[in-house]
Amino acid sequence: MKVNQRTPNKTAILALLLALLSLSAMAQQRFKLYGKVVDEYDNPVEFASVIVERQGAFAVSGLDGGYSLRCTRTDSLFITCMAVGYRTKKFFIAPPQSDSLRYDMKISTMSYMLGEAGITAMRRQTDLVQHIKSGYTRNMPSTTGNGVEEIIATQMGVSTHNELSSQYNVRGGSFDENCVYLNGVEIFRPMLVRSGQQEGLSIINSNMVADIDFSAGGFPARYGDKMSSVLDITYKRPEHLEGSVGLSLMGGDAYVGFGNEKFSMMNGLRYKTTKHLISGGDTKGEYSPSFIDYQNYTSWSPTKHWTLDFIGNISYNRYSFKPSDRETSFGTMQDVKKFKVYFDGKEKDLFNTYFASFGLTHKFNAKTSLQWLSSTYSTKEEETYDIQGQYWLDDVTAQQQLGVGTYLEHARNFLTARVASTALLLRTAIRKHNIAAGITLRSERIKENSAEWEMRDSSGYSMPHSLDALQLIYNLRAKTKVNSTRLESYLQDNFRFNNKAGIFNLNYGLRLTHNSWNGETLVSPRASLGFIPAANDNFTFRLATGVYYQSPFYKELRDTVTTAGNTRVVLNKNIKSQRSIHFLLGMDYQFRMAERPFRFSAEAYYKILDNLIPYNVNNLRIVYYGENLAKGHAVGVDFKLFGEFVPGADSWITLSLMSAKQKYRGLSLPLPTDQRYNLSLFFTDFFPGSTRWKLTLKGALAGGLPFGPPHSGIEKNSFRAPSYRRADIGMSYRLLNPERRTSRHSIKDIWLEADMLNVFDINNVSSYYWVTDITNNQYAVPNYLTGRAFNFKVLFEF
């Protein structure tokens, strides 16, 4: 039997071969296009759509502005980049010879012209970390010289009660619950500072700042370990020569920066004195505050894969005070009292800090990088004083003397500390996931040798009065050392996706820490979700939760033991980390009013507080109990209206309502930071028809904080201080006309500024001095902050 075999069809084989060759050629013609989308200030633009015309290829930029897509090689490529709030821009590029091409795109914020002023659109916030423009610190009336912290104090959930200090409270937390990062390195403050008069310049130099990121709660796992907030500062890398010189009645500053694509360097020198402010208070004398610091930031990229960074800071802070007399009137119109004191003695303080960090970054590709960071911080602090005061307390209304006596205060407090850390940080992007991981090893070496006491004499009797012995009203001795090591690690993922419902941004992560001091190992899960609904993209919703531990630092470790009237400090080895569990719900709504953009924001929060270490606050000094004795909660709601109330100038107003309670030994007590309301205002304006005249107004109205007699328990904090009320206004004039300036001019701008500080001359209270008479009646005499003052400044920019 014969089998009939068919011969292959030559036409079909030829067609198949041609198809394979065509597919191979098309594959060879495709290449990877990637890069970064930034705005005119080089800030990354998220949610930007990058579309290759006529090909249908597109991508959406991530949190860092990065995008990546594959497209077909043609004679020319036309690319469209668009984002909400930005001008749509088209780019033309030639196809690359290789299989990949990096192309960075810069788009500008959308501007609507109204008369002579431009109105810009707003940036989206899809997580619990908000971006704040560094330019707000320019031409702002300032009492501390720390512009970044003063801007932070006007944000939602943030408050301050002392214009001489850069420290702030966030949603019921203390000063010590705020974490601050500089180029990825956690920074620290001096520990013996007890008043705003002693506080110098913070390490953050406003002239060198590029990006300010701040979170008042619900922050991701890469930040920690604090319970309240995170401030993340990134310094800029100048690409050309720039600089500024400023002089005022409260000091001066000089800045110079230069660079190119591979190398950049910035140098900043600042000097501050508050003598002009504090010498006008009730206490007269010889004030000599002097604060100076120098800072350098150098960045070098020898190749496109390697970058080396260095930051160095040296700060010398001196405060000397020789009081002569004081006269304070307080009370009400119907019950006026007068406190008169004559002084002998003086105070002399020293706070020297040194900081250095070194970073080495290797970029494997556009999406993956590995960074090694190493830093060291050291401080030498001395607080010494011997001050005697002879006082009279009179009831002016009744015309009678309430008390007369003498007090003597003595301190010899010395502290040295060194904190060193080394860290390894990894960042990578896989499809729609931005993954970050890190591990940090930190050592802490702290040594304190302190002795302070106070004696009071009322009508010839030492207080507390005893027939058997001479007793001091307060006596403390500390001679302690801390040697501890911390291991911190984290892993987090930021996943962005979209569907018919809208755009989602999910951030979730885990943080692991171990402290050798108490042998404690902690696990901290955190997550947040942002949502922009497709039905109305003017809304943005945010939801976050997480567990936040605050591992005890030196001040929290200090417990006290009193024997026969003498108190000494001991360090608690069994102390646990304080814990705060955050629940936050927030929203933004963008709208236009009078043809100008506005954004209304609201956030509600509830924080469960556990293993609390109770503390008292005296001015700026926080004194802890040294034991986990309390638990509590903080609940509140914050509102913010942001926009161009005046065309071309950003302004905002915030309102915060809060209740912060703790349960201590069966008693329900307010936290020392239980500020029930806070209203902040930041307003800028230009003269009609001119951008050369600029007005800046800052205002604050904050509820009073609980307080009680000194050296007593928190259960005695049954009083409330008056509300903190303050307004500062600044007027700036640009001497050079920007329309007539040419590129040949070496001086970019000259600004003349005049500030009126504490416009209404309100007597705000920083703390109280308690006077006790022989019948054991106590009188709280307020220590007032600064009164009305004027400052004049000239600023040269080039």
Coordinates of C-alpha atoms in Angstrom, one line a residue, residues 338-577:
K338 CA 3.6 93.9 92.4
F339 CA 6.8 91.8 92.7
K340 CA 10.0 93.7 93.3
V341 CA 13.5 92.1 93.4
Y342 CA 17.1 93.3 93.8
F343 CA 19.7 90.9 92.6
D344 CA 23.3 89.9 93.2
G345 CA 25.3 87.3 91.2
K346 CA 25.4 86.2 87.6
E347 CA 24.8 83.3 85.2
K348 CA 27.2 82.0 82.7
D349 CA 26.3 79.2 80.2
L350 CA 28.1 77.4 77.4
F351 CA 26.7 75.1 74.7
N352 CA 29.2 73.9 72.1
T353 CA 28.0 71.3 69.5
Y354 CA 29.8 69.5 66.7
F355 CA 28.2 67.5 63.9
A356 CA 29.5 65.7 60.9
S357 CA 28.1 63.2 58.4
F358 CA 29.5 61.4 55.4
G359 CA 27.5 59.6 52.8
L360 CA 28.5 57.4 49.9
T361 CA 25.8 56.5 47.3
H362 CA 26.0 54.0 44.5
K363 CA 23.3 54.1 41.8
F364 CA 23.1 50.8 40.1
N365 CA 20.6 52.2 37.6
A366 CA 17.8 54.8 37.5
K367 CA 15.7 52.8 39.9
T368 CA 18.1 51.2 42.4
S369 CA 20.6 52.9 44.7
L370 CA 22.5 51.9 47.9
Q371 CA 23.7 54.5 50.4
W372 CA 26.1 54.3 53.3
L373 CA 25.7 57.0 55.9
S374 CA 27.9 57.7 58.9
S375 CA 27.5 60.5 61.4
T376 CA 28.8 61.8 64.7
Y377 CA 27.3 64.4 67.1
S378 CA 29.0 65.7 70.2
T379 CA 28.1 68.4 72.7
K380 CA 29.7 70.1 75.6
E381 CA 27.3 71.9 77.9
E382 CA 27.9 74.0 81.0
E383 CA 25.3 75.8 83.1
T384 CA 26.6 77.8 86.1
Y385 CA 24.9 80.5 88.2
D386 CA 24.8 82.0 91.7
I387 CA 22.0 84.5 91.9
Q388 CA 20.6 86.0 95.1
G389 CA 17.4 88.0 95.1
Q390 CA 15.8 90.1 97.8
Y391 CA 12.1 90.4 97.1
W392 CA 9.0 92.3 98.2
L393 CA 5.5 91.2 97.2
D394 CA 2.8 93.8 97.6
D395 CA -0.9 94.0 97.1
V396 CA -1.3 97.3 95.3
T397 CA -5.1 97.3 95.6
A398 CA -5.2 96.7 99.4
Q399 CA -1.9 98.6 99.9
Q400 CA -0.4 95.9 102.1
Q401 CA 2.8 93.8 102.0
L402 CA 2.2 90.1 101.3
G403 CA 5.7 88.9 101.7
V404 CA 9.3 89.8 102.0
G405 CA 12.3 87.6 101.8
T406 CA 15.5 86.4 100.0
Y407 CA 16.2 83.5 97.7
L408 CA 19.5 82.1 96.5
E409 CA 19.9 79.8 93.5
H410 CA 23.0 77.8 92.7
A411 CA 23.9 75.5 89.8
R412 CA 27.1 73.8 88.6
N413 CA 25.8 71.6 85.8
F414 CA 28.1 69.9 83.3
L415 CA 27.2 67.5 80.5
T416 CA 29.1 65.9 77.6
A417 CA 27.6 63.6 75.0
R418 CA 28.6 61.8 71.8
V419 CA 26.2 60.1 69.5
A420 CA 27.7 58.2 66.5
S421 CA 25.8 56.2 63.9
T422 CA 26.4 54.2 60.7
A423 CA 23.6 53.2 58.3
L424 CA 23.0 51.3 55.1
L425 CA 20.0 52.4 53.0
L426 CA 18.5 50.7 49.9
R427 CA 16.0 52.1 47.5
T428 CA 14.6 50.4 44.4
A429 CA 11.6 50.4 42.2
I430 CA 9.9 47.3 40.8
R431 CA 7.0 48.0 38.5
K432 CA 4.6 50.2 40.6
H433 CA 6.4 49.5 43.9
N434 CA 8.9 51.9 45.4
I435 CA 10.7 49.8 48.1
A436 CA 13.0 51.3 50.8
A437 CA 15.0 49.4 53.4
G438 CA 17.6 50.4 55.9
I439 CA 19.6 49.3 59.0
T440 CA 21.3 51.7 61.5
L441 CA 23.7 51.1 64.3
R442 CA 23.9 53.9 66.8
S443 CA 26.1 54.3 70.0
E444 CA 25.4 56.9 72.7
R445 CA 27.9 58.1 75.3
I446 CA 26.6 60.6 77.8
K447 CA 28.1 61.9 81.0
E448 CA 26.6 64.3 83.5
N449 CA 27.9 65.9 86.6
S450 CA 25.4 68.4 88.0
A451 CA 24.6 70.0 91.3
E452 CA 21.9 72.6 91.9
W453 CA 20.0 73.9 94.9
E454 CA 17.7 76.7 96.0
M455 CA 17.3 78.4 99.3
R456 CA 14.4 80.6 100.3
D457 CA 14.1 82.9 103.3
S458 CA 10.7 84.5 104.0
S459 CA 10.6 87.1 106.8
G460 CA 13.7 85.7 108.3
Y461 CA 12.6 82.0 108.2
S462 CA 14.2 79.5 105.9
M463 CA 11.6 77.6 103.8
P464 CA 10.6 74.9 104.5
H465 CA 10.8 76.0 108.1
S466 CA 12.3 73.6 110.7
L467 CA 13.4 74.2 114.3
D468 CA 15.9 71.4 114.1
A469 CA 17.8 72.0 110.9
L470 CA 18.4 74.3 108.0
Q471 CA 16.6 72.9 105.0
L472 CA 16.7 73.8 101.3
I473 CA 13.6 74.1 99.3
Y474 CA 15.3 72.2 96.5
N475 CA 18.5 70.2 96.3
L476 CA 19.6 67.9 93.4
R477 CA 22.8 66.0 92.7
A478 CA 23.6 64.0 89.5
K479 CA 26.7 62.1 88.6
T480 CA 25.8 59.6 85.9
K481 CA 27.0 57.9 82.8
V482 CA 25.2 56.2 79.9
N483 CA 26.8 53.8 77.4
S484 CA 24.2 52.2 75.1
T485 CA 23.8 50.9 71.6
R486 CA 20.7 50.9 69.4
L487 CA 20.0 48.8 66.3
E488 CA 17.3 50.1 64.0
S489 CA 16.0 48.6 60.8
Y490 CA 13.0 49.2 58.5
L491 CA 11.4 47.9 55.3
Q492 CA 8.6 49.7 53.5
D493 CA 6.9 49.7 50.2
N494 CA 5.0 52.5 48.4
F495 CA 2.5 51.0 45.9
R496 CA 0.7 53.2 43.5
F497 CA -2.1 52.0 41.3
N498 CA -5.3 53.2 39.6
N499 CA -8.6 51.8 38.4
K500 CA -12.0 53.2 37.5
A501 CA -12.5 54.4 41.1
G502 CA -9.5 56.7 41.0
I503 CA -5.8 56.8 41.9
F504 CA -4.5 55.0 45.0
N505 CA -1.3 55.4 46.9
L506 CA -0.6 52.7 49.5
N507 CA 2.4 52.9 51.9
Y508 CA 3.1 50.1 54.3
G509 CA 6.1 49.0 56.3
L510 CA 7.7 47.6 59.4
R511 CA 10.2 49.0 61.8
L512 CA 12.4 46.9 64.1
T513 CA 14.5 48.4 67.0
H514 CA 16.7 47.0 69.8
N515 CA 18.1 49.0 72.7
S516 CA 21.0 47.6 74.7
W517 CA 20.2 49.8 77.7
N518 CA 17.1 47.9 78.7
G519 CA 17.3 44.9 76.4
E520 CA 14.1 45.9 74.7
T521 CA 13.2 44.8 71.1
L522 CA 10.3 46.5 69.4
V523 CA 8.3 45.9 66.3
S524 CA 6.4 48.9 64.7
P525 CA 4.0 48.2 61.8
R526 CA 2.7 51.3 59.9
A527 CA 0.4 51.9 56.9
S528 CA -1.3 54.7 55.1
L529 CA -3.6 55.0 52.1
G530 CA -4.2 58.0 49.8
F531 CA -7.1 58.1 47.3
I532 CA -8.0 60.6 44.6
P533 CA -11.5 59.7 43.3
A534 CA -12.0 59.7 39.6
A535 CA -15.5 61.1 40.1
N536 CA -14.1 64.4 41.5
D537 CA -10.3 64.7 41.4
N538 CA -10.5 67.9 43.5
F539 CA -10.7 65.7 46.5
T540 CA -7.8 63.8 48.1
F541 CA -8.4 61.4 51.0
R542 CA -5.8 60.0 53.5
L543 CA -6.0 57.2 56.0
A544 CA -3.2 56.1 58.3
T545 CA -2.5 54.0 61.3
G546 CA 0.6 52.7 63.0
V547 CA 2.5 51.9 66.2
Y548 CA 5.1 54.4 67.2
Y549 CA 7.6 53.7 70.0
Q550 CA 9.8 56.2 71.6
S551 CA 12.9 54.5 73.0
P552 CA 14.1 56.4 76.1
F553 CA 17.0 58.8 75.6
Y554 CA 19.1 60.2 78.4
K555 CA 16.5 62.6 80.0
E556 CA 13.8 60.0 80.2
L557 CA 16.2 57.6 82.1
R558 CA 16.8 60.1 85.0
D559 CA 14.9 58.9 88.1
T560 CA 15.4 60.5 91.5
V561 CA 15.8 59.2 95.1
T562 CA 15.4 61.6 98.1
T563 CA 17.0 60.8 101.4
A564 CA 17.0 63.3 104.3
G565 CA 16.0 66.2 102.1
N566 CA 18.8 65.4 99.5
T567 CA 17.8 64.3 96.1
R568 CA 20.1 62.4 93.8
V569 CA 19.7 61.2 90.2
V570 CA 19.8 57.5 89.4
L571 CA 19.3 55.9 85.9
N572 CA 16.5 53.4 85.4
K573 CA 17.7 50.3 83.7
N574 CA 14.2 48.8 83.6
I575 CA 12.4 51.6 81.9
K576 CA 10.4 50.8 78.8
S577 CA 9.7 52.6 75.6

